[in-house]
PDB file of C-alpha atoms in Angstrom:
ATOM      1  CA  ALA B  10      -4.936 -13.757  11.076  1.00 77.00           C
ATOM      2  CA  GLN B  11      -4.825 -12.779   7.441  1.00 84.00           C
ATOM      3  CA  SER B  12      -1.730 -13.241   5.302  1.00 90.00           C
ATOM      4  CA  VAL B  13      -0.623 -13.043   1.688  1.00 95.00           C
ATOM      5  CA  THR B  14       2.106 -14.948  -0.132  1.00 97.00           C
ATOM      6  CA  GLN B  15       3.632 -13.944  -3.429  1.00 98.00           C
ATOM      7  CA  PRO B  16       5.847 -16.899  -4.349  1.00 97.00           C
ATOM      8  CA  ASP B  17       7.864 -15.115  -7.039  1.00 96.00           C
ATOM      9  CA  ILE B  18      10.292 -12.445  -5.859  1.00 96.00           C
ATOM     10  CA  HIS B  19      11.444 -11.539  -9.367  1.00 96.00           C
ATOM     11  CA  ILE B  20      10.008 -12.184 -12.794  1.00 97.00           C
ATOM     12  CA  THR B  21      11.660 -11.222 -16.066  1.00 97.00           C
ATOM     13  CA  VAL B  22       9.497 -11.053 -19.150  1.00 97.00           C
ATOM     14  CA  SER B  23      10.083  -9.908 -22.710  1.00 97.00           C
ATOM     15  CA  GLU B  24       8.186  -6.916 -23.991  1.00 97.00           C
ATOM     16  CA  GLY B  25       5.036  -8.108 -25.724  1.00 97.00           C
ATOM     17  CA  ALA B  26       4.937 -11.388 -23.844  1.00 98.00           C
ATOM     18  CA  SER B  27       2.247 -12.344 -21.367  1.00 98.00           C
ATOM     19  CA  LEU B  28       2.658 -11.916 -17.634  1.00 98.00           C
ATOM     20  CA  GLU B  29       1.169 -13.770 -14.686  1.00 98.00           C
ATOM     21  CA  LEU B  30       1.887 -12.934 -11.070  1.00 98.00           C
ATOM     22  CA  ARG B  31       0.842 -15.346  -8.360  1.00 98.00           C
ATOM     23  CA  CYS B  32      -0.854 -14.485  -5.112  1.00 98.00           C
ATOM     24  CA  ASN B  33      -2.118 -16.811  -2.395  1.00 97.00           C
ATOM     25  CA  TYR B  34      -3.994 -15.556   0.619  1.00 94.00           C
ATOM     26  CA  SER B  35      -5.035 -16.876   3.975  1.00 90.00           C
ATOM     27  CA  TYR B  36      -8.219 -15.583   5.537  1.00 84.00           C
ATOM     28  CA  GLY B  37     -11.071 -17.231   7.395  1.00 75.00           C
ATOM     29  CA  ALA B  38     -13.920 -15.735   5.406  1.00 78.00           C
ATOM     30  CA  THR B  39     -14.365 -14.120   2.024  1.00 75.00           C
ATOM     31  CA  PRO B  40     -11.556 -11.619   1.746  1.00 84.00           C
ATOM     32  CA  TYR B  41     -11.293  -8.338  -0.050  1.00 90.00           C
ATOM     33  CA  LEU B  42      -8.354  -8.601  -2.434  1.00 93.00           C
ATOM     34  CA  PHE B  43      -6.253  -5.986  -4.184  1.00 95.00           C
ATOM     35  CA  TRP B  44      -3.338  -5.637  -6.542  1.00 98.00           C
ATOM     36  CA  TYR B  45      -1.176  -2.533  -6.284  1.00 97.00           C
ATOM     37  CA  VAL B  46       1.772  -1.432  -8.425  1.00 97.00           C
ATOM     38  CA  GLN B  47       4.699   0.661  -7.233  1.00 96.00           C
ATOM     39  CA  SER B  48       7.344   2.313  -9.369  1.00 92.00           C
ATOM     40  CA  PRO B  49      10.709   2.988  -7.692  1.00 86.00           C
ATOM     41  CA  GLY B  50      10.476   5.604  -4.955  1.00 81.00           C
ATOM     42  CA  GLN B  51       6.781   6.164  -5.616  1.00 86.00           C
ATOM     43  CA  GLY B  52       3.539   5.450  -3.827  1.00 90.00           C
ATOM     44  CA  LEU B  53       1.208   2.581  -4.560  1.00 94.00           C
ATOM     45  CA  GLN B  54      -1.347   2.675  -7.337  1.00 95.00           C
ATOM     46  CA  LEU B  55      -4.383   0.402  -7.260  1.00 95.00           C
ATOM     47  CA  LEU B  56      -4.598  -1.847 -10.330  1.00 97.00           C
ATOM     48  CA  LEU B  57      -7.757  -3.736  -9.427  1.00 96.00           C
ATOM     49  CA  LYS B  58      -9.828  -5.091  -6.578  1.00 94.00           C
ATOM     50  CA  TYR B  59     -12.131  -7.976  -5.783  1.00 93.00           C
ATOM     51  CA  PHE B  60     -14.954  -7.600  -3.306  1.00 88.00           C
ATOM     52  CA  SER B  61     -17.616 -10.010  -4.564  1.00 85.00           C
ATOM     53  CA  GLY B  62     -19.427 -11.163  -7.693  1.00 87.00           C
ATOM     54  CA  ASP B  63     -17.664 -12.019 -10.923  1.00 90.00           C
ATOM     55  CA  THR B  64     -14.410 -13.774 -10.085  1.00 92.00           C
ATOM     56  CA  LEU B  65     -12.607 -12.313 -13.107  1.00 96.00           C
ATOM     57  CA  VAL B  66     -11.950  -8.643 -12.509  1.00 97.00           C
ATOM     58  CA  GLN B  67     -10.624  -6.096 -14.928  1.00 97.00           C
ATOM     59  CA  GLY B  68      -8.315  -3.328 -13.874  1.00 97.00           C
ATOM     60  CA  ILE B  69      -6.378  -0.427 -15.255  1.00 96.00           C
ATOM     61  CA  LYS B  70      -3.475  -0.629 -17.719  1.00 95.00           C
ATOM     62  CA  GLY B  71      -4.842  -3.834 -19.274  1.00 97.00           C
ATOM     63  CA  PHE B  72      -4.483  -5.981 -16.158  1.00 98.00           C
ATOM     64  CA  GLU B  73      -6.956  -8.582 -14.968  1.00 98.00           C
ATOM     65  CA  ALA B  74      -7.075 -10.965 -12.031  1.00 98.00           C
ATOM     66  CA  GLU B  75      -9.009 -14.088 -11.215  1.00 97.00           C
ATOM     67  CA  PHE B  76     -10.253 -15.008  -7.749  1.00 95.00           C
ATOM     68  CA  LYS B  77     -10.227 -18.750  -7.111  1.00 94.00           C
ATOM     69  CA  ARG B  78     -11.666 -19.587  -3.703  1.00 92.00           C
ATOM     70  CA  SER B  79     -10.778 -23.285  -3.962  1.00 92.00           C
ATOM     71  CA  GLN B  80      -7.113 -22.414  -4.428  1.00 94.00           C
ATOM     72  CA  SER B  81      -7.075 -19.321  -2.183  1.00 93.00           C
ATOM     73  CA  SER B  82      -5.515 -17.477  -5.081  1.00 96.00           C
ATOM     74  CA  PHE B  83      -5.857 -14.129  -6.805  1.00 97.00           C
ATOM     75  CA  ASN B  84      -3.409 -14.173  -9.705  1.00 98.00           C
ATOM     76  CA  LEU B  85      -2.738 -11.112 -11.829  1.00 98.00           C
ATOM     77  CA  ARG B  86      -2.378 -11.332 -15.596  1.00 98.00           C
ATOM     78  CA  LYS B  87      -1.606  -9.149 -18.562  1.00 98.00           C
ATOM     79  CA  PRO B  88      -1.681 -10.488 -22.135  1.00 97.00           C
ATOM     80  CA  SER B  89       1.090  -8.278 -23.495  1.00 97.00           C
ATOM     81  CA  VAL B  90       3.492  -6.330 -21.302  1.00 98.00           C
ATOM     82  CA  HIS B  91       4.965  -2.957 -22.107  1.00 96.00           C
ATOM     83  CA  TRP B  92       8.331  -1.646 -20.919  1.00 96.00           C
ATOM     84  CA  SER B  93       6.429   0.727 -18.620  1.00 95.00           C
ATOM     85  CA  ASP B  94       5.042  -2.263 -16.688  1.00 97.00           C
ATOM     86  CA  ALA B  95       8.426  -2.777 -15.043  1.00 97.00           C
ATOM     87  CA  ALA B  96       7.701  -2.167 -11.360  1.00 97.00           C
ATOM     88  CA  GLU B  97       7.005  -3.843  -8.042  1.00 97.00           C
ATOM     89  CA  TYR B  98       3.617  -5.497  -7.702  1.00 98.00           C
ATOM     90  CA  PHE B  99       1.911  -6.123  -4.379  1.00 98.00           C
ATOM     91  CA  CYS B 100      -1.060  -8.329  -3.654  1.00 97.00           C
ATOM     92  CA  ALA B 101      -3.017  -7.367  -0.548  1.00 95.00           C
ATOM     93  CA  VAL B 102      -5.881  -8.709   1.531  1.00 91.00           C
ATOM     94  CA  GLN B 103      -8.299  -6.893   3.785  1.00 86.00           C
ATOM     95  CA  GLY B 104     -10.790  -8.418   6.131  1.00 72.00           C
ATOM     96  CA  ALA B 105     -14.402  -7.360   6.395  1.00 62.00           C
ATOM     97  CA  ALA B 106     -14.119  -6.552  10.072  1.00 60.00           C
ATOM     98  CA  GLY B 107     -11.572  -3.792   9.917  1.00 65.00           C
ATOM     99  CA  ASN B 108      -9.403  -1.562   7.853  1.00 68.00           C
ATOM    100  CA  LYS B 109      -6.140  -3.454   8.135  1.00 80.00           C
ATOM    101  CA  LEU B 110      -4.588  -4.064   4.732  1.00 87.00           C
ATOM    102  CA  THR B 111      -1.989  -6.852   4.700  1.00 90.00           C
ATOM    103  CA  PHE B 112       0.492  -6.971   1.836  1.00 94.00           C
ATOM    104  CA  GLY B 113       2.386  -9.821   0.276  1.00 96.00           C
ATOM    105  CA  GLY B 114       6.135  -9.578  -0.089  1.00 97.00           C
ATOM    106  CA  GLY B 115       5.905  -8.199  -3.606  1.00 97.00           C
ATOM    107  CA  THR B 116       7.064  -9.354  -7.035  1.00 98.00           C
ATOM    108  CA  ARG B 117       9.535  -7.261  -8.993  1.00 97.00           C
ATOM    109  CA  VAL B 118       8.861  -7.365 -12.719  1.00 98.00           C
ATOM    110  CA  LEU B 119      11.669  -6.661 -15.158  1.00 97.00           C
ATOM    111  CA  VAL B 120      10.825  -6.176 -18.835  1.00 97.00           C
ATOM    112  CA  LYS B 121      13.403  -7.089 -21.484  1.00 96.00           C
ATOM    113  CA  PRO B 122      13.317  -5.220 -24.794  1.00 91.00           C
TER     114      PRO B 122
ATOM    115  CA  ASP E   8      -9.977  14.495  -6.854  1.00 63.00           C
ATOM    116  CA  THR E   9      -8.512  11.096  -5.949  1.00 68.00           C
ATOM    117  CA  GLU E  10      -5.235  12.379  -4.604  1.00 91.00           C
ATOM    118  CA  VAL E  11      -3.501  11.898  -1.321  1.00 96.00           C
ATOM    119  CA  THR E  12      -0.843  14.574  -0.964  1.00 97.00           C
ATOM    120  CA  GLN E  13       2.192  14.088   1.237  1.00 97.00           C
ATOM    121  CA  THR E  14       4.755  16.684   2.214  1.00 97.00           C
ATOM    122  CA  PRO E  15       7.661  16.877   2.175  1.00 97.00           C
ATOM    123  CA  LYS E  16       8.746  14.441  -0.530  1.00 96.00           C
ATOM    124  CA  HIS E  17      12.193  14.083   1.009  1.00 97.00           C
ATOM    125  CA  LEU E  18      13.391  14.739   4.553  1.00 97.00           C
ATOM    126  CA  VAL E  19      16.795  14.427   6.143  1.00 97.00           C
ATOM    127  CA  MET E  20      16.906  14.798   9.892  1.00 95.00           C
ATOM    128  CA  GLY E  21      19.350  14.293  12.709  1.00 94.00           C
ATOM    129  CA  MET E  22      18.667  11.989  15.624  1.00 93.00           C
ATOM    130  CA  THR E  23      17.962  14.926  17.943  1.00 92.00           C
ATOM    131  CA  ASN E  24      15.642  16.760  15.564  1.00 92.00           C
ATOM    132  CA  LYS E  25      11.885  17.090  15.706  1.00 96.00           C
ATOM    133  CA  LYS E  26      10.063  17.053  12.412  1.00 97.00           C
ATOM    134  CA  SER E  27       6.596  16.316  11.068  1.00 98.00           C
ATOM    135  CA  LEU E  28       5.235  14.567   8.014  1.00 98.00           C
ATOM    136  CA  LYS E  29       1.977  15.800   6.590  1.00 98.00           C
ATOM    137  CA  CYS E  30      -0.771  14.107   4.618  1.00 98.00           C
ATOM    138  CA  GLU E  31      -3.908  15.605   3.104  1.00 98.00           C
ATOM    139  CA  GLN E  32      -6.889  14.208   1.212  1.00 97.00           C
ATOM    140  CA  HIS E  33     -10.110  15.806  -0.005  1.00 93.00           C
ATOM    141  CA  MET E  34     -12.067  12.718  -0.976  1.00 92.00           C
ATOM    142  CA  GLY E  35     -14.252  12.762   2.128  1.00 91.00           C
ATOM    143  CA  HIS E  36     -12.562   9.619   3.413  1.00 92.00           C
ATOM    144  CA  ARG E  37     -12.903   9.018   7.137  1.00 91.00           C
ATOM    145  CA  ALA E  38     -10.123   6.464   7.546  1.00 92.00           C
ATOM    146  CA  MET E  39      -6.475   7.462   7.221  1.00 94.00           C
ATOM    147  CA  TYR E  40      -3.311   5.416   7.594  1.00 94.00           C
ATOM    148  CA  TRP E  41       0.426   5.631   8.041  1.00 96.00           C
ATOM    149  CA  TYR E  42       2.612   2.907   6.566  1.00 96.00           C
ATOM    150  CA  LYS E  43       6.368   2.446   6.745  1.00 97.00           C
ATOM    151  CA  GLN E  44       8.194   0.827   3.840  1.00 96.00           C
ATOM    152  CA  LYS E  45      11.825  -0.253   3.953  1.00 96.00           C
ATOM    153  CA  ALA E  46      13.713  -0.857   0.733  1.00 92.00           C
ATOM    154  CA  LYS E  47      12.642  -3.974  -1.161  1.00 90.00           C
ATOM    155  CA  LYS E  48       9.933  -4.723   1.435  1.00 94.00           C
ATOM    156  CA  PRO E  49       6.147  -4.341   1.446  1.00 95.00           C
ATOM    157  CA  PRO E  50       4.487  -1.507   3.329  1.00 95.00           C
ATOM    158  CA  GLU E  51       3.903  -2.167   7.019  1.00 94.00           C
ATOM    159  CA  LEU E  52       0.960  -0.622   8.798  1.00 92.00           C
ATOM    160  CA  MET E  53       1.821   1.780  11.612  1.00 96.00           C
ATOM    161  CA  PHE E  54      -1.391   3.601  12.537  1.00 94.00           C
ATOM    162  CA  VAL E  55      -5.049   3.790  11.518  1.00 92.00           C
ATOM    163  CA  TYR E  56      -7.325   6.728  12.228  1.00 93.00           C
ATOM    164  CA  SER E  57     -11.056   6.254  11.923  1.00 91.00           C
ATOM    165  CA  TYR E  58     -13.257   9.338  12.195  1.00 92.00           C
ATOM    166  CA  GLU E  59     -10.285  11.279  13.529  1.00 94.00           C
ATOM    167  CA  LYS E  60      -9.729   8.798  16.348  1.00 94.00           C
ATOM    168  CA  LEU E  61      -6.758   6.465  16.601  1.00 94.00           C
ATOM    169  CA  SER E  62      -8.122   2.958  16.068  1.00 90.00           C
ATOM    170  CA  ILE E  63      -5.008   0.898  15.402  1.00 89.00           C
ATOM    171  CA  ASN E  64      -1.456   1.343  16.660  1.00 92.00           C
ATOM    172  CA  GLU E  65       0.746  -1.502  15.504  1.00 91.00           C
ATOM    173  CA  SER E  66       3.039  -1.306  18.522  1.00 93.00           C
ATOM    174  CA  VAL E  67       4.927   1.610  17.017  1.00 96.00           C
ATOM    175  CA  PRO E  68       7.654   3.194  19.188  1.00 96.00           C
ATOM    176  CA  SER E  69       6.643   6.426  20.907  1.00 96.00           C
ATOM    177  CA  ARG E  70       9.211   8.415  18.934  1.00 97.00           C
ATOM    178  CA  PHE E  71       6.521   8.315  16.232  1.00 98.00           C
ATOM    179  CA  SER E  72       3.454  10.310  17.247  1.00 98.00           C
ATOM    180  CA  PRO E  73       0.439  10.495  14.914  1.00 98.00           C
ATOM    181  CA  GLU E  74      -2.125  13.253  14.919  1.00 97.00           C
ATOM    182  CA  CYS E  75      -5.371  13.716  13.014  1.00 97.00           C
ATOM    183  CA  PRO E  76      -6.441  17.367  13.424  1.00 95.00           C
ATOM    184  CA  ASN E  77      -9.450  16.990  11.130  1.00 94.00           C
ATOM    185  CA  SER E  78     -10.968  14.596   8.632  1.00 91.00           C
ATOM    186  CA  SER E  79      -8.696  15.777   5.801  1.00 96.00           C
ATOM    187  CA  LEU E  80      -5.340  15.955   7.542  1.00 97.00           C
ATOM    188  CA  LEU E  81      -3.004  13.442   9.076  1.00 98.00           C
ATOM    189  CA  ASN E  82       0.351  14.230  10.628  1.00 98.00           C
ATOM    190  CA  LEU E  83       3.195  12.080  11.850  1.00 98.00           C
ATOM    191  CA  HIS E  84       5.424  13.788  14.388  1.00 98.00           C
ATOM    192  CA  LEU E  85       8.967  12.496  14.605  1.00 97.00           C
ATOM    193  CA  HIS E  86      11.339  12.903  17.522  1.00 96.00           C
ATOM    194  CA  ALA E  87      14.617  11.268  18.496  1.00 95.00           C
ATOM    195  CA  LEU E  88      14.607   8.886  15.562  1.00 95.00           C
ATOM    196  CA  GLN E  89      17.248   6.277  14.863  1.00 96.00           C
ATOM    197  CA  PRO E  90      19.050   5.617  11.581  1.00 96.00           C
ATOM    198  CA  GLU E  91      17.043   2.386  11.206  1.00 96.00           C
ATOM    199  CA  ASP E  92      13.893   4.518  10.974  1.00 97.00           C
ATOM    200  CA  SER E  93      15.038   5.670   7.550  1.00 97.00           C
ATOM    201  CA  ALA E  94      12.359   4.523   5.117  1.00 97.00           C
ATOM    202  CA  LEU E  95       9.586   5.600   2.775  1.00 96.00           C
ATOM    203  CA  TYR E  96       6.578   6.717   4.826  1.00 97.00           C
ATOM    204  CA  LEU E  97       3.294   6.310   3.022  1.00 96.00           C
ATOM    205  CA  CYS E  98      -0.030   7.854   3.900  1.00 97.00           C
ATOM    206  CA  ALA E  99      -3.288   6.376   2.673  1.00 94.00           C
ATOM    207  CA  SER E 100      -7.000   7.022   3.019  1.00 94.00           C
ATOM    208  CA  SER E 101     -10.200   5.088   2.438  1.00 91.00           C
ATOM    209  CA  GLN E 102     -13.922   5.370   2.985  1.00 88.00           C
ATOM    210  CA  GLN E 103     -15.108   4.229   6.363  1.00 74.00           C
ATOM    211  CA  ASP E 104     -17.569   1.547   5.362  1.00 54.00           C
ATOM    212  CA  GLY E 105     -16.043  -1.655   6.513  1.00 56.00           C
ATOM    213  CA  GLY E 106     -13.976  -4.005   4.409  1.00 58.00           C
ATOM    214  CA  SER E 107     -15.283  -3.245   0.925  1.00 65.00           C
ATOM    215  CA  THR E 108     -13.187  -0.172   0.522  1.00 80.00           C
ATOM    216  CA  GLU E 109      -9.999   0.586  -1.303  1.00 87.00           C
ATOM    217  CA  ALA E 110      -7.086   2.586   0.011  1.00 90.00           C
ATOM    218  CA  PHE E 111      -5.597   5.458  -1.955  1.00 93.00           C
ATOM    219  CA  PHE E 112      -1.920   6.065  -1.321  1.00 95.00           C
ATOM    220  CA  GLY E 113       0.177   9.168  -1.442  1.00 96.00           C
ATOM    221  CA  GLN E 114       3.581   9.325  -3.129  1.00 95.00           C
ATOM    222  CA  GLY E 115       5.344   9.023   0.197  1.00 96.00           C
ATOM    223  CA  THR E 116       7.996  10.894   2.124  1.00 97.00           C
ATOM    224  CA  ARG E 117      11.509   9.522   1.816  1.00 96.00           C
ATOM    225  CA  LEU E 118      12.999   9.944   5.292  1.00 97.00           C
ATOM    226  CA  THR E 119      16.696   9.696   6.024  1.00 97.00           C
ATOM    227  CA  VAL E 120      17.881   9.818   9.629  1.00 97.00           C
ATOM    228  CA  VAL E 121      21.536  10.760  10.054  1.00 95.00           C
TER     229      VAL E 121
END
């Protein structure tokens, strides 16, 4: 069975500082990996995805993520956060065999002025 | 057009009511999904439709009844719900080409059962 762990429930970062959100997955083969962002009461917006190829993927809003097979990780980074980045971030994994998307527990990001 | 549109945005219903949530996409996607999200929790998969046929039912109670009338529309019929069913209900769609596909989510319907 596939699973995702996001070890940090909350992260507080100052505006302009760098941000890194951790994601560890469990899946028997090469997974398809995603990062989504959700503002309060809203739907989920896809930030970036990894299917294959280059392990460093670029996404929208200045985010990037690196796939590390040896560590079963897919951490999300942003060099300089903006107040508008305050939201809930979900890492998700999807297997090749089906359409089931499994989410991690989420990390809430708070941005201090 | 990369939108998934859900209506209504908010719904309050009594435990004896019957209501429906609607979802629409015009991206030509052949897989559509219903997720339930409780406060401060990740979305949980309820149903998957693939080519208008129900392919996954995650042991959802029968008071939730999905329907896919055509490739663009997905409904969730609600009947005799409980207060614990109050949640954000999210619809999503994706291309039907195996695992290398991304899901597009709607803005959700905030359901309150009183």
